[in-house]
CSV table of C-alpha atoms in Angstrom, one decimal:
chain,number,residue,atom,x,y,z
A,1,UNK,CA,64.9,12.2,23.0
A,2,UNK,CA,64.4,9.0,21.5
A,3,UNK,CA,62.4,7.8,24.4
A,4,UNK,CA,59.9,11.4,23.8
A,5,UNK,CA,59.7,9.7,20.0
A,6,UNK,CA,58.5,6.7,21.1
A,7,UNK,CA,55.8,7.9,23.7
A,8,UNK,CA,54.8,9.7,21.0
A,9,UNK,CA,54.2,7.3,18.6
A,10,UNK,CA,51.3,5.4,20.6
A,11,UNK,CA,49.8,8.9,21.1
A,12,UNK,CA,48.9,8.7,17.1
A,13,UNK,CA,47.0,5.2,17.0
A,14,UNK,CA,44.9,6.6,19.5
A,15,UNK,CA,44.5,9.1,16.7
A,16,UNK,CA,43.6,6.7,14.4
A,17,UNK,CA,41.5,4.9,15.9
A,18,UNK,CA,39.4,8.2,16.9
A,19,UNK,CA,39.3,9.0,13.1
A,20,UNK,CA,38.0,5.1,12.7
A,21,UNK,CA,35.0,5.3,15.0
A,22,UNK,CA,32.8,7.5,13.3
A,23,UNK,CA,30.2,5.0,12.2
A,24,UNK,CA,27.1,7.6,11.1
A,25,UNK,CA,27.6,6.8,7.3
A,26,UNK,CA,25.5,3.4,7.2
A,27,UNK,CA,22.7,5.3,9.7
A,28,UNK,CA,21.0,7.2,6.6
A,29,UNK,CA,20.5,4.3,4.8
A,30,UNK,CA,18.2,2.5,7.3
A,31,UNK,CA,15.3,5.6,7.0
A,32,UNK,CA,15.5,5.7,2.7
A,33,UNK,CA,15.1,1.5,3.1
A,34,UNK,CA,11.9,2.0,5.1
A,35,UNK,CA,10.1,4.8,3.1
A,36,UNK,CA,10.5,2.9,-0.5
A,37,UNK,CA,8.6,0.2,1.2
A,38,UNK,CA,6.0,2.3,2.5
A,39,UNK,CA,5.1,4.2,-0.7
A,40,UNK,CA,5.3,0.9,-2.7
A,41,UNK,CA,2.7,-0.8,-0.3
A,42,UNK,CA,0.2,2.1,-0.7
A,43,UNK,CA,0.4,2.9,-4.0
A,44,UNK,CA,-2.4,0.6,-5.6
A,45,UNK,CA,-5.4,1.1,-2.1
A,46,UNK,CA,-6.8,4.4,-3.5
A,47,UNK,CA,-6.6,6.3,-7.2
A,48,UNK,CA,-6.0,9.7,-7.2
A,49,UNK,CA,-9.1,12.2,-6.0
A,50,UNK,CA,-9.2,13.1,-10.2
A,51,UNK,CA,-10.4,9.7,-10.9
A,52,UNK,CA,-12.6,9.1,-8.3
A,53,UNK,CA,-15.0,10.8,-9.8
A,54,UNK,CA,-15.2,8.9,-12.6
A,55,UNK,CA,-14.5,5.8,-10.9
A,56,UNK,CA,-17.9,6.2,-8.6
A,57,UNK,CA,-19.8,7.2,-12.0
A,58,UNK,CA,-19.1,4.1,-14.0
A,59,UNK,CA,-19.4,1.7,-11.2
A,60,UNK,CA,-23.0,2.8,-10.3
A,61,UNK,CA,-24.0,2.0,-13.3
A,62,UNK,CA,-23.4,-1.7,-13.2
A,63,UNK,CA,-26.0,-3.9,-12.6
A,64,UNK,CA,-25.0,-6.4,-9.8
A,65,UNK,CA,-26.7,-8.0,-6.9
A,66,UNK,CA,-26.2,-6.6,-3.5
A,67,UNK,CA,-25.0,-8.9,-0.4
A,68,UNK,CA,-27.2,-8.8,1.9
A,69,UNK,CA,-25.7,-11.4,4.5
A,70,UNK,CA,-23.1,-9.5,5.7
A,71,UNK,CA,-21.2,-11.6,8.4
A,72,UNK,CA,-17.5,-9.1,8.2
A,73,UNK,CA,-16.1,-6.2,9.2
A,74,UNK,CA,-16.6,-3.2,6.4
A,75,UNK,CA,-13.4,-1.7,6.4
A,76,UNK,CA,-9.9,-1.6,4.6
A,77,UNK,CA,-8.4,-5.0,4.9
A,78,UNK,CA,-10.5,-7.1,6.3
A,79,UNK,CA,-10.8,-10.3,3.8
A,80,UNK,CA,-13.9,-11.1,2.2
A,81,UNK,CA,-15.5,-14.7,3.1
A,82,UNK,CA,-15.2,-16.9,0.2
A,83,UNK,CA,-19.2,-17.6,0.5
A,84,UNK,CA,-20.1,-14.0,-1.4
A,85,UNK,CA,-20.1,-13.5,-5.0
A,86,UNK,CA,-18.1,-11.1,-6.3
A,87,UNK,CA,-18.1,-9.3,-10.0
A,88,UNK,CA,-15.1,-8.7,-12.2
A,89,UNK,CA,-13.5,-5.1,-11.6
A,90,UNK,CA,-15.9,-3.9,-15.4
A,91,UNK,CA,-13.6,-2.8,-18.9
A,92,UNK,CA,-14.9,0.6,-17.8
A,93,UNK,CA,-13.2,1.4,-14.5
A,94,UNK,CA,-10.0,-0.7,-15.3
A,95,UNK,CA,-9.6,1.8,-18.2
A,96,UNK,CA,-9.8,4.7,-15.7
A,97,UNK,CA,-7.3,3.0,-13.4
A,98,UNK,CA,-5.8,0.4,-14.5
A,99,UNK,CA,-4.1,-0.4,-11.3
A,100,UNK,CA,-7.3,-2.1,-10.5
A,101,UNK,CA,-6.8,-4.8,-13.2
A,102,UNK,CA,-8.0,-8.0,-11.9
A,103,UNK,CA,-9.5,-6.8,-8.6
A,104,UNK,CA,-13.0,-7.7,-8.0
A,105,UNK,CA,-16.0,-5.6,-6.2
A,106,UNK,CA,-19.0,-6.7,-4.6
A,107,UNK,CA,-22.0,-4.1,-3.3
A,108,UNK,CA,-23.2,-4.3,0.7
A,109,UNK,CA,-25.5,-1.7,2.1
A,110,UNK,CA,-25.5,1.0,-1.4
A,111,UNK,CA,-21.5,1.2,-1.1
A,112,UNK,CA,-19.5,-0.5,-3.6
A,113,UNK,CA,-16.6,-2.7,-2.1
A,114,UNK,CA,-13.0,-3.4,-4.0
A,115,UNK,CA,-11.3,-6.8,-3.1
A,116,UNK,CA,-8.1,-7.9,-3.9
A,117,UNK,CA,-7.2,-10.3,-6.1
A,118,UNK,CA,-6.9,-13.8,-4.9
A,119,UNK,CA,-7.2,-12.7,-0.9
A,120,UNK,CA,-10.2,-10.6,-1.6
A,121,UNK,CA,-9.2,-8.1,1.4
A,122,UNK,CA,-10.7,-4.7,1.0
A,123,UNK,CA,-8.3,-2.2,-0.6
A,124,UNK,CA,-11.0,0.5,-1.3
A,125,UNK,CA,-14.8,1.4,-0.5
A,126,UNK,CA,-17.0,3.8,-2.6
A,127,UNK,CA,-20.1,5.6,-1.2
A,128,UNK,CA,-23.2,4.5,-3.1
């Protein structure tokens, strides 16, 4: 009988190690890691519909020159040549969303552009 004990014994590591190998605990943490840094890179592109509104109001009514060499793409991301003038985001609109503190704007073709600080990549365009 001793010999039955003993067979029996390596029977129960294999248990063990069964009851080791379930692993799924670290797999939901992968998913939360990426969606923080999605909603944290698109928070500042684009205020809320509420504000855009008044956002589109207060812009058209600053007086700036319009670009008209336009040798870049028009859309979200693409970085603004150095060689165009751009005008400080106005008091007004930073007030409305202040997000856009800083940022800079320039106006091509009636539609009003917002640049990035620094990069000046487009983050936003506005329908003139």
């Amino acid at each position: 009988m001793k010999a039955d004990s003993k067979a029996k014994s390596p029977d129960s590591t294999t248990t063990s190690k069964d009851l080791k190998s379930p692993t799924a605990e670290t797999r939901p943490s992968t998913p939360d890691s990426r969606t923080t840094g999605n909603a944290a890179t698109s928070a500042t592109s684009a205020p809320p519909a509420e504000k855009r509104t008044q956002i589109t109001s207060a812009i058209k009514q600053e007086k700036v020159e319009e670009v008209t060499n336009v040798n870049f793409n028009l859309s979200i991301g693409t970085a603004v040549p150095a060689g165009v003038r751009y005008h400080p985001m106005p008091a007004r609109i930073v007030e409305i969303y202040p997000e856009w503190r800083g940022y800079d704007f320039i106006l091509v073709h009636g539609n009003y552009i917002i640049l990035r600080p620094r990069t000046h990549e487009i983050v936003y365009i506005i329908e003139g």
